[in-house]
Amino acid sequence: MPARQLWLFKFGCWASLVSAAVHLAGHVIGLQAPANAIERQLVQLASEYHMAMPGGSERSLMDFLNGFSLMFALMLATLGSVGLIVEKRGHGDPMLMLGVARAFTVATTAVLVVSVTHFFIVPTLFIAVLVVCFFCASVQAPIEPVE
C-alpha cells in the first residue's frame, strides 16, 4: 500500500478513536436542560415510563438510547483500534491492508447512511471523515504493465 494511502488509513483509525471519545464525552455530559414544559414532559416520559421486555426485565426509552449511544462509541473505538493493530502488524502486506480498508469503507458507509437518515450533523460529519479516509485508502494502486 502506498505511503499516502497508509497515512490516510491510519488517520481514519485515529479519527475513529477521536470520534468515539467525543461521542462518549457527549454521552457523559448528558442531556440539555428541557427548554419548555413539553420537552420536560417528553424527557420525563422517556426516562420514567418502563416497558416490559422479554425475560422479565423492564426498560425505558432512555435506557435504549443510552445503550445504543454507548454501543456506538464502543464500535468506533473498536474499529479504530483494530485498524491500528492491523496496520502495525500487516503494513507490509498490501493485500491485507487493502482488504481491511475496503471492509472499513463498506462498514463506515453503512453507518454514514444511518447517520444521515437518523442523526444530526455533528456525528454525520465525523463519520463522513472516516468514509473518505478509508475509501481513499482502499483504492488499489495502478499495476505497472510488464514488458
Short mmCIF file of N, CA and C in Angstrom, two decimals:
data_model
loop_
_atom_site.label_atom_id
_atom_site.label_comp_id
_atom_site.label_asym_id
_atom_site.label_seq_id
_atom_site.Cartn_x
_atom_site.Cartn_y
_atom_site.Cartn_z
N MET A 1 0.86 -1.17 0.00
CA MET A 1 0.00 0.00 0.00
C MET A 1 0.90 1.24 0.00
N PRO A 2 0.66 2.17 -0.90
CA PRO A 2 1.47 3.38 -0.95
C PRO A 2 1.41 4.17 0.37
N ALA A 3 2.46 4.92 0.64
CA ALA A 3 2.57 5.64 1.92
C ALA A 3 1.40 6.59 2.15
N ARG A 4 0.94 7.26 1.09
CA ARG A 4 -0.17 8.21 1.24
C ARG A 4 -1.44 7.48 1.68
N GLN A 5 -1.69 6.31 1.08
CA GLN A 5 -2.88 5.55 1.45
C GLN A 5 -2.74 4.99 2.87
N LEU A 6 -1.55 4.56 3.22
CA LEU A 6 -1.32 4.08 4.58
C LEU A 6 -1.55 5.19 5.59
N TRP A 7 -1.10 6.40 5.26
CA TRP A 7 -1.30 7.54 6.15
C TRP A 7 -2.79 7.83 6.31
N LEU A 8 -3.54 7.79 5.20
CA LEU A 8 -4.98 8.02 5.27
C LEU A 8 -5.69 6.95 6.09
N PHE A 9 -5.23 5.71 5.94
CA PHE A 9 -5.81 4.62 6.73
C PHE A 9 -5.58 4.87 8.22
N LYS A 10 -4.35 5.20 8.58
CA LYS A 10 -4.05 5.47 9.99
C LYS A 10 -4.82 6.69 10.49
N PHE A 11 -4.91 7.73 9.65
CA PHE A 11 -5.67 8.91 10.03
C PHE A 11 -7.12 8.55 10.28
N GLY A 12 -7.70 7.71 9.42
CA GLY A 12 -9.07 7.26 9.62
C GLY A 12 -9.25 6.50 10.92
N CYS A 13 -8.26 5.67 11.25
CA CYS A 13 -8.33 4.92 12.52
C CYS A 13 -8.26 5.87 13.71
N TRP A 14 -7.34 6.82 13.66
CA TRP A 14 -7.24 7.80 14.76
C TRP A 14 -8.49 8.67 14.82
N ALA A 15 -9.03 9.04 13.66
CA ALA A 15 -10.26 9.83 13.64
C ALA A 15 -11.42 9.04 14.24
N SER A 16 -11.42 7.74 14.04
CA SER A 16 -12.44 6.89 14.64
C SER A 16 -12.33 6.90 16.16
N LEU A 17 -11.11 6.83 16.66
CA LEU A 17 -10.90 6.88 18.12
C LEU A 17 -11.31 8.24 18.69
N VAL A 18 -10.96 9.30 17.98
CA VAL A 18 -11.36 10.65 18.43
C VAL A 18 -12.88 10.78 18.40
N SER A 19 -13.52 10.27 17.36
CA SER A 19 -14.98 10.31 17.27
C SER A 19 -15.61 9.57 18.44
N ALA A 20 -15.04 8.43 18.80
CA ALA A 20 -15.56 7.67 19.94
C ALA A 20 -15.42 8.48 21.23
N ALA A 21 -14.28 9.14 21.40
CA ALA A 21 -14.06 9.95 22.61
C ALA A 21 -15.03 11.13 22.67
N VAL A 22 -15.24 11.79 21.54
CA VAL A 22 -16.17 12.93 21.51
C VAL A 22 -17.59 12.45 21.78
N HIS A 23 -17.97 11.33 21.18
CA HIS A 23 -19.31 10.80 21.40
C HIS A 23 -19.49 10.40 22.87
N LEU A 24 -18.48 9.76 23.44
CA LEU A 24 -18.57 9.36 24.84
C LEU A 24 -18.63 10.58 25.75
N ALA A 25 -17.88 11.63 25.42
CA ALA A 25 -17.94 12.87 26.21
C ALA A 25 -19.35 13.45 26.16
N GLY A 26 -19.95 13.47 24.98
CA GLY A 26 -21.32 13.95 24.85
C GLY A 26 -22.29 13.11 25.65
N HIS A 27 -22.05 11.81 25.69
CA HIS A 27 -22.91 10.92 26.46
C HIS A 27 -22.78 11.20 27.96
N VAL A 28 -21.54 11.40 28.42
CA VAL A 28 -21.29 11.63 29.84
C VAL A 28 -21.85 12.99 30.27
N ILE A 29 -21.72 14.00 29.41
CA ILE A 29 -22.25 15.33 29.74
C ILE A 29 -23.75 15.27 29.94
N GLY A 30 -24.41 14.45 29.15
CA GLY A 30 -25.84 14.23 29.35
C GLY A 30 -26.72 15.13 28.53
N LEU A 31 -27.99 15.09 28.85
CA LEU A 31 -29.00 15.85 28.12
C LEU A 31 -28.94 17.33 28.45
N GLN A 32 -29.33 18.15 27.49
CA GLN A 32 -29.52 19.57 27.76
C GLN A 32 -30.76 19.72 28.63
N ALA A 33 -30.81 20.81 29.37
CA ALA A 33 -32.00 21.09 30.16
C ALA A 33 -33.17 21.33 29.22
N PRO A 34 -34.33 20.79 29.54
CA PRO A 34 -35.50 21.00 28.68
C PRO A 34 -35.80 22.49 28.52
N ALA A 35 -36.14 22.88 27.30
CA ALA A 35 -36.37 24.30 27.01
C ALA A 35 -37.78 24.75 27.40
N ASN A 36 -38.71 23.81 27.48
CA ASN A 36 -40.09 24.19 27.83
C ASN A 36 -40.78 23.00 28.48
N ALA A 37 -42.06 23.19 28.81
CA ALA A 37 -42.81 22.16 29.51
C ALA A 37 -42.99 20.90 28.67
N ILE A 38 -43.16 21.06 27.37
CA ILE A 38 -43.34 19.89 26.51
C ILE A 38 -42.08 19.04 26.49
N GLU A 39 -40.91 19.68 26.31
CA GLU A 39 -39.65 18.93 26.33
C GLU A 39 -39.44 18.26 27.68
N ARG A 40 -39.78 18.95 28.77
CA ARG A 40 -39.63 18.38 30.11
C ARG A 40 -40.49 17.12 30.25
N GLN A 41 -41.72 17.19 29.73
CA GLN A 41 -42.61 16.03 29.81
C GLN A 41 -42.09 14.88 28.94
N LEU A 42 -41.57 15.17 27.75
CA LEU A 42 -41.02 14.12 26.88
C LEU A 42 -39.84 13.43 27.55
N VAL A 43 -38.93 14.20 28.14
CA VAL A 43 -37.78 13.61 28.81
C VAL A 43 -38.24 12.78 30.00
N GLN A 44 -39.22 13.28 30.74
CA GLN A 44 -39.74 12.54 31.89
C GLN A 44 -40.35 11.21 31.44
N LEU A 45 -41.15 11.24 30.39
CA LEU A 45 -41.76 10.00 29.88
C LEU A 45 -40.70 9.03 29.37
N ALA A 46 -39.73 9.55 28.63
CA ALA A 46 -38.67 8.69 28.09
C ALA A 46 -37.85 8.07 29.21
N SER A 47 -37.72 8.74 30.32
CA SER A 47 -36.90 8.24 31.43
C SER A 47 -37.67 7.37 32.41
N GLU A 48 -38.91 7.71 32.66
CA GLU A 48 -39.64 7.08 33.76
C GLU A 48 -40.63 6.00 33.33
N TYR A 49 -41.11 6.05 32.09
CA TYR A 49 -42.06 5.03 31.63
C TYR A 49 -41.28 3.79 31.22
N HIS A 50 -41.50 2.69 31.92
CA HIS A 50 -40.79 1.44 31.65
C HIS A 50 -41.69 0.45 30.93
N MET A 51 -41.11 -0.21 29.95
CA MET A 51 -41.84 -1.21 29.18
C MET A 51 -41.34 -2.60 29.58
N ALA A 52 -42.25 -3.55 29.63
CA ALA A 52 -41.87 -4.92 29.94
C ALA A 52 -41.14 -5.52 28.74
N MET A 53 -40.01 -6.13 29.00
CA MET A 53 -39.20 -6.75 27.95
C MET A 53 -39.20 -8.26 28.16
N PRO A 54 -38.91 -9.00 27.10
CA PRO A 54 -38.79 -10.45 27.26
C PRO A 54 -37.72 -10.78 28.30
N GLY A 55 -37.96 -11.79 29.07
CA GLY A 55 -37.00 -12.19 30.10
C GLY A 55 -37.29 -11.56 31.45
N GLY A 56 -38.37 -10.81 31.55
CA GLY A 56 -38.78 -10.27 32.83
C GLY A 56 -38.18 -8.92 33.19
N SER A 57 -37.41 -8.32 32.33
CA SER A 57 -36.83 -7.01 32.67
C SER A 57 -37.74 -5.89 32.16
N GLU A 58 -37.50 -4.72 32.69
CA GLU A 58 -38.22 -3.53 32.25
C GLU A 58 -37.19 -2.47 31.87
N ARG A 59 -37.45 -1.80 30.77
CA ARG A 59 -36.53 -0.76 30.30
C ARG A 59 -37.33 0.45 29.84
N SER A 60 -36.71 1.62 29.97
CA SER A 60 -37.31 2.84 29.46
C SER A 60 -36.70 3.16 28.09
N LEU A 61 -37.32 4.08 27.39
CA LEU A 61 -36.78 4.52 26.11
C LEU A 61 -35.39 5.11 26.30
N MET A 62 -35.19 5.83 27.40
CA MET A 62 -33.88 6.43 27.68
C MET A 62 -32.83 5.34 27.92
N ASP A 63 -33.22 4.21 28.51
CA ASP A 63 -32.28 3.08 28.67
C ASP A 63 -31.80 2.61 27.30
N PHE A 64 -32.74 2.49 26.35
CA PHE A 64 -32.36 2.07 24.99
C PHE A 64 -31.44 3.10 24.33
N LEU A 65 -31.79 4.36 24.44
CA LEU A 65 -30.97 5.40 23.83
C LEU A 65 -29.57 5.43 24.42
N ASN A 66 -29.47 5.31 25.73
CA ASN A 66 -28.15 5.28 26.38
C ASN A 66 -27.36 4.05 25.96
N GLY A 67 -28.02 2.91 25.87
CA GLY A 67 -27.34 1.69 25.44
C GLY A 67 -26.81 1.79 24.02
N PHE A 68 -27.63 2.30 23.11
CA PHE A 68 -27.17 2.46 21.72
C PHE A 68 -26.07 3.51 21.62
N SER A 69 -26.15 4.54 22.43
CA SER A 69 -25.12 5.58 22.43
C SER A 69 -23.77 4.99 22.86
N LEU A 70 -23.79 4.20 23.91
CA LEU A 70 -22.55 3.56 24.38
C LEU A 70 -22.03 2.54 23.37
N MET A 71 -22.94 1.80 22.74
CA MET A 71 -22.51 0.82 21.73
C MET A 71 -21.89 1.53 20.53
N PHE A 72 -22.40 2.69 20.15
CA PHE A 72 -21.85 3.44 19.03
C PHE A 72 -20.43 3.87 19.33
N ALA A 73 -20.20 4.41 20.53
CA ALA A 73 -18.85 4.82 20.92
C ALA A 73 -17.91 3.61 20.96
N LEU A 74 -18.38 2.49 21.48
CA LEU A 74 -17.58 1.27 21.54
C LEU A 74 -17.26 0.76 20.15
N MET A 75 -18.22 0.83 19.23
CA MET A 75 -17.98 0.38 17.85
C MET A 75 -16.90 1.24 17.19
N LEU A 76 -16.98 2.55 17.37
CA LEU A 76 -15.97 3.43 16.78
C LEU A 76 -14.59 3.17 17.37
N ALA A 77 -14.52 2.98 18.69
CA ALA A 77 -13.24 2.71 19.34
C ALA A 77 -12.67 1.37 18.87
N THR A 78 -13.52 0.37 18.72
CA THR A 78 -13.06 -0.94 18.25
C THR A 78 -12.57 -0.86 16.81
N LEU A 79 -13.30 -0.16 15.96
CA LEU A 79 -12.89 0.00 14.56
C LEU A 79 -11.51 0.64 14.48
N GLY A 80 -11.31 1.74 15.19
CA GLY A 80 -10.02 2.42 15.16
C GLY A 80 -8.90 1.57 15.73
N SER A 81 -9.16 0.90 16.83
CA SER A 81 -8.14 0.07 17.48
C SER A 81 -7.73 -1.11 16.61
N VAL A 82 -8.72 -1.80 16.06
CA VAL A 82 -8.42 -2.94 15.18
C VAL A 82 -7.64 -2.48 13.95
N GLY A 83 -8.04 -1.35 13.39
CA GLY A 83 -7.32 -0.82 12.24
C GLY A 83 -5.87 -0.52 12.55
N LEU A 84 -5.61 0.09 13.70
CA LEU A 84 -4.22 0.41 14.08
C LEU A 84 -3.41 -0.86 14.34
N ILE A 85 -4.05 -1.87 14.92
CA ILE A 85 -3.34 -3.14 15.15
C ILE A 85 -3.01 -3.81 13.82
N VAL A 86 -3.97 -3.84 12.91
CA VAL A 86 -3.73 -4.44 11.59
C VAL A 86 -2.64 -3.67 10.86
N GLU A 87 -2.67 -2.35 10.94
CA GLU A 87 -1.66 -1.53 10.26
C GLU A 87 -0.28 -1.80 10.83
N LYS A 88 -0.19 -1.91 12.14
CA LYS A 88 1.12 -2.14 12.76
C LYS A 88 1.69 -3.51 12.39
N ARG A 89 0.85 -4.52 12.40
CA ARG A 89 1.33 -5.88 12.16
C ARG A 89 1.35 -6.26 10.68
N GLY A 90 0.53 -5.59 9.86
CA GLY A 90 0.41 -6.03 8.48
C GLY A 90 0.68 -4.97 7.45
N HIS A 91 1.38 -3.89 7.83
CA HIS A 91 1.58 -2.82 6.85
C HIS A 91 2.46 -3.26 5.68
N GLY A 92 3.19 -4.35 5.84
CA GLY A 92 3.98 -4.88 4.74
C GLY A 92 3.19 -5.77 3.79
N ASP A 93 1.96 -6.07 4.14
CA ASP A 93 1.10 -6.92 3.31
C ASP A 93 0.04 -6.05 2.64
N PRO A 94 0.30 -5.59 1.42
CA PRO A 94 -0.64 -4.64 0.79
C PRO A 94 -2.03 -5.22 0.55
N MET A 95 -2.13 -6.51 0.28
CA MET A 95 -3.46 -7.10 0.05
C MET A 95 -4.29 -7.13 1.34
N LEU A 96 -3.64 -7.41 2.47
CA LEU A 96 -4.33 -7.38 3.75
C LEU A 96 -4.81 -5.96 4.05
N MET A 97 -3.92 -4.99 3.89
CA MET A 97 -4.29 -3.60 4.17
C MET A 97 -5.41 -3.13 3.25
N LEU A 98 -5.34 -3.51 2.00
CA LEU A 98 -6.37 -3.13 1.04
C LEU A 98 -7.71 -3.76 1.41
N GLY A 99 -7.68 -5.03 1.79
CA GLY A 99 -8.91 -5.71 2.19
C GLY A 99 -9.54 -5.11 3.44
N VAL A 100 -8.71 -4.80 4.42
CA VAL A 100 -9.23 -4.19 5.65
C VAL A 100 -9.77 -2.80 5.35
N ALA A 101 -9.05 -2.03 4.54
CA ALA A 101 -9.53 -0.69 4.18
C ALA A 101 -10.87 -0.77 3.45
N ARG A 102 -11.03 -1.74 2.57
CA ARG A 102 -12.29 -1.90 1.86
C ARG A 102 -13.42 -2.32 2.79
N ALA A 103 -13.13 -3.23 3.70
CA ALA A 103 -14.15 -3.65 4.68
C ALA A 103 -14.56 -2.46 5.55
N PHE A 104 -13.58 -1.66 5.98
CA PHE A 104 -13.87 -0.48 6.79
C PHE A 104 -14.68 0.54 5.98
N THR A 105 -14.39 0.64 4.68
CA THR A 105 -15.14 1.56 3.82
C THR A 105 -16.61 1.15 3.76
N VAL A 106 -16.86 -0.13 3.55
CA VAL A 106 -18.24 -0.62 3.48
C VAL A 106 -18.96 -0.38 4.80
N ALA A 107 -18.29 -0.72 5.91
CA ALA A 107 -18.91 -0.58 7.23
C ALA A 107 -19.21 0.88 7.55
N THR A 108 -18.24 1.76 7.33
CA THR A 108 -18.47 3.17 7.67
C THR A 108 -19.47 3.83 6.72
N THR A 109 -19.53 3.36 5.48
CA THR A 109 -20.54 3.89 4.56
C THR A 109 -21.94 3.53 5.03
N ALA A 110 -22.11 2.29 5.50
CA ALA A 110 -23.41 1.88 6.04
C ALA A 110 -23.77 2.72 7.26
N VAL A 111 -22.80 2.96 8.13
CA VAL A 111 -23.04 3.79 9.32
C VAL A 111 -23.37 5.23 8.89
N LEU A 112 -22.71 5.72 7.84
CA LEU A 112 -22.99 7.07 7.34
C LEU A 112 -24.43 7.18 6.84
N VAL A 113 -24.91 6.17 6.15
CA VAL A 113 -26.30 6.19 5.67
C VAL A 113 -27.26 6.26 6.85
N VAL A 114 -27.01 5.47 7.87
CA VAL A 114 -27.86 5.52 9.08
C VAL A 114 -27.76 6.90 9.72
N SER A 115 -26.57 7.45 9.79
CA SER A 115 -26.37 8.75 10.41
C SER A 115 -27.10 9.86 9.66
N VAL A 116 -27.03 9.82 8.34
CA VAL A 116 -27.71 10.84 7.53
C VAL A 116 -29.21 10.77 7.73
N THR A 117 -29.74 9.57 7.85
CA THR A 117 -31.19 9.41 7.96
C THR A 117 -31.74 9.51 9.38
N HIS A 118 -30.87 9.35 10.41
CA HIS A 118 -31.40 9.30 11.77
C HIS A 118 -30.71 10.23 12.77
N PHE A 119 -29.51 10.74 12.47
CA PHE A 119 -28.79 11.55 13.44
C PHE A 119 -28.76 13.00 12.99
N PHE A 120 -27.92 13.78 13.64
CA PHE A 120 -27.77 15.18 13.27
C PHE A 120 -26.39 15.41 12.68
N ILE A 121 -26.05 16.63 12.36
CA ILE A 121 -24.89 16.94 11.53
C ILE A 121 -23.54 16.59 12.16
N VAL A 122 -23.38 16.74 13.46
CA VAL A 122 -22.06 16.53 14.08
C VAL A 122 -21.58 15.09 13.92
N PRO A 123 -22.34 14.08 14.36
CA PRO A 123 -21.83 12.72 14.16
C PRO A 123 -21.73 12.36 12.68
N THR A 124 -22.62 12.91 11.87
CA THR A 124 -22.58 12.63 10.44
C THR A 124 -21.28 13.13 9.82
N LEU A 125 -20.82 14.30 10.21
CA LEU A 125 -19.56 14.82 9.69
C LEU A 125 -18.37 13.97 10.14
N PHE A 126 -18.37 13.57 11.40
CA PHE A 126 -17.30 12.70 11.90
C PHE A 126 -17.24 11.40 11.09
N ILE A 127 -18.40 10.81 10.85
CA ILE A 127 -18.44 9.54 10.12
C ILE A 127 -18.05 9.75 8.66
N ALA A 128 -18.44 10.88 8.08
CA ALA A 128 -18.06 11.17 6.69
C ALA A 128 -16.55 11.24 6.54
N VAL A 129 -15.86 11.79 7.54
CA VAL A 129 -14.38 11.83 7.50
C VAL A 129 -13.82 10.41 7.45
N LEU A 130 -14.40 9.52 8.24
CA LEU A 130 -13.95 8.12 8.25
C LEU A 130 -14.16 7.48 6.88
N VAL A 131 -15.33 7.70 6.30
CA VAL A 131 -15.63 7.11 4.99
C VAL A 131 -14.63 7.59 3.95
N VAL A 132 -14.35 8.89 3.93
CA VAL A 132 -13.41 9.43 2.93
C VAL A 132 -12.02 8.85 3.14
N CYS A 133 -11.55 8.80 4.38
CA CYS A 133 -10.21 8.26 4.65
C CYS A 133 -10.11 6.79 4.23
N PHE A 134 -11.07 5.98 4.65
CA PHE A 134 -11.00 4.55 4.33
C PHE A 134 -11.23 4.30 2.84
N PHE A 135 -12.08 5.10 2.21
CA PHE A 135 -12.29 4.94 0.77
C PHE A 135 -11.00 5.25 0.01
N CYS A 136 -10.36 6.37 0.34
CA CYS A 136 -9.12 6.74 -0.35
C CYS A 136 -8.02 5.71 -0.10
N ALA A 137 -8.02 5.10 1.08
CA ALA A 137 -7.02 4.08 1.38
C ALA A 137 -7.33 2.75 0.69
N SER A 138 -8.59 2.57 0.26
CA SER A 138 -8.98 1.27 -0.32
C SER A 138 -8.85 1.22 -1.83
N VAL A 139 -8.45 2.32 -2.45
CA VAL A 139 -8.28 2.33 -3.89
C VAL A 139 -6.95 1.68 -4.23
N GLN A 140 -6.99 0.64 -5.03
CA GLN A 140 -5.76 -0.08 -5.35
C GLN A 140 -4.89 0.76 -6.27
N ALA A 141 -3.60 0.77 -5.97
CA ALA A 141 -2.65 1.49 -6.80
C ALA A 141 -2.59 0.85 -8.19
N PRO A 142 -2.36 1.67 -9.25
CA PRO A 142 -2.29 1.09 -10.58
C PRO A 142 -1.14 0.09 -10.69
N ILE A 143 -1.41 -0.99 -11.40
CA ILE A 143 -0.38 -2.03 -11.59
C ILE A 143 0.43 -1.65 -12.82
N GLU A 144 1.74 -1.66 -12.64
CA GLU A 144 2.64 -1.32 -13.75
C GLU A 144 2.62 -2.46 -14.76
N PRO A 145 2.46 -2.14 -16.07
CA PRO A 145 2.47 -3.21 -17.08
C PRO A 145 3.87 -3.82 -17.21
N VAL A 146 3.91 -5.11 -17.38
CA VAL A 146 5.16 -5.84 -17.55
C VAL A 146 5.45 -5.92 -19.04
N GLU A 147 6.66 -5.50 -19.41
CA GLU A 147 7.03 -5.53 -20.83
C GLU A 147 8.02 -6.61 -21.11
#
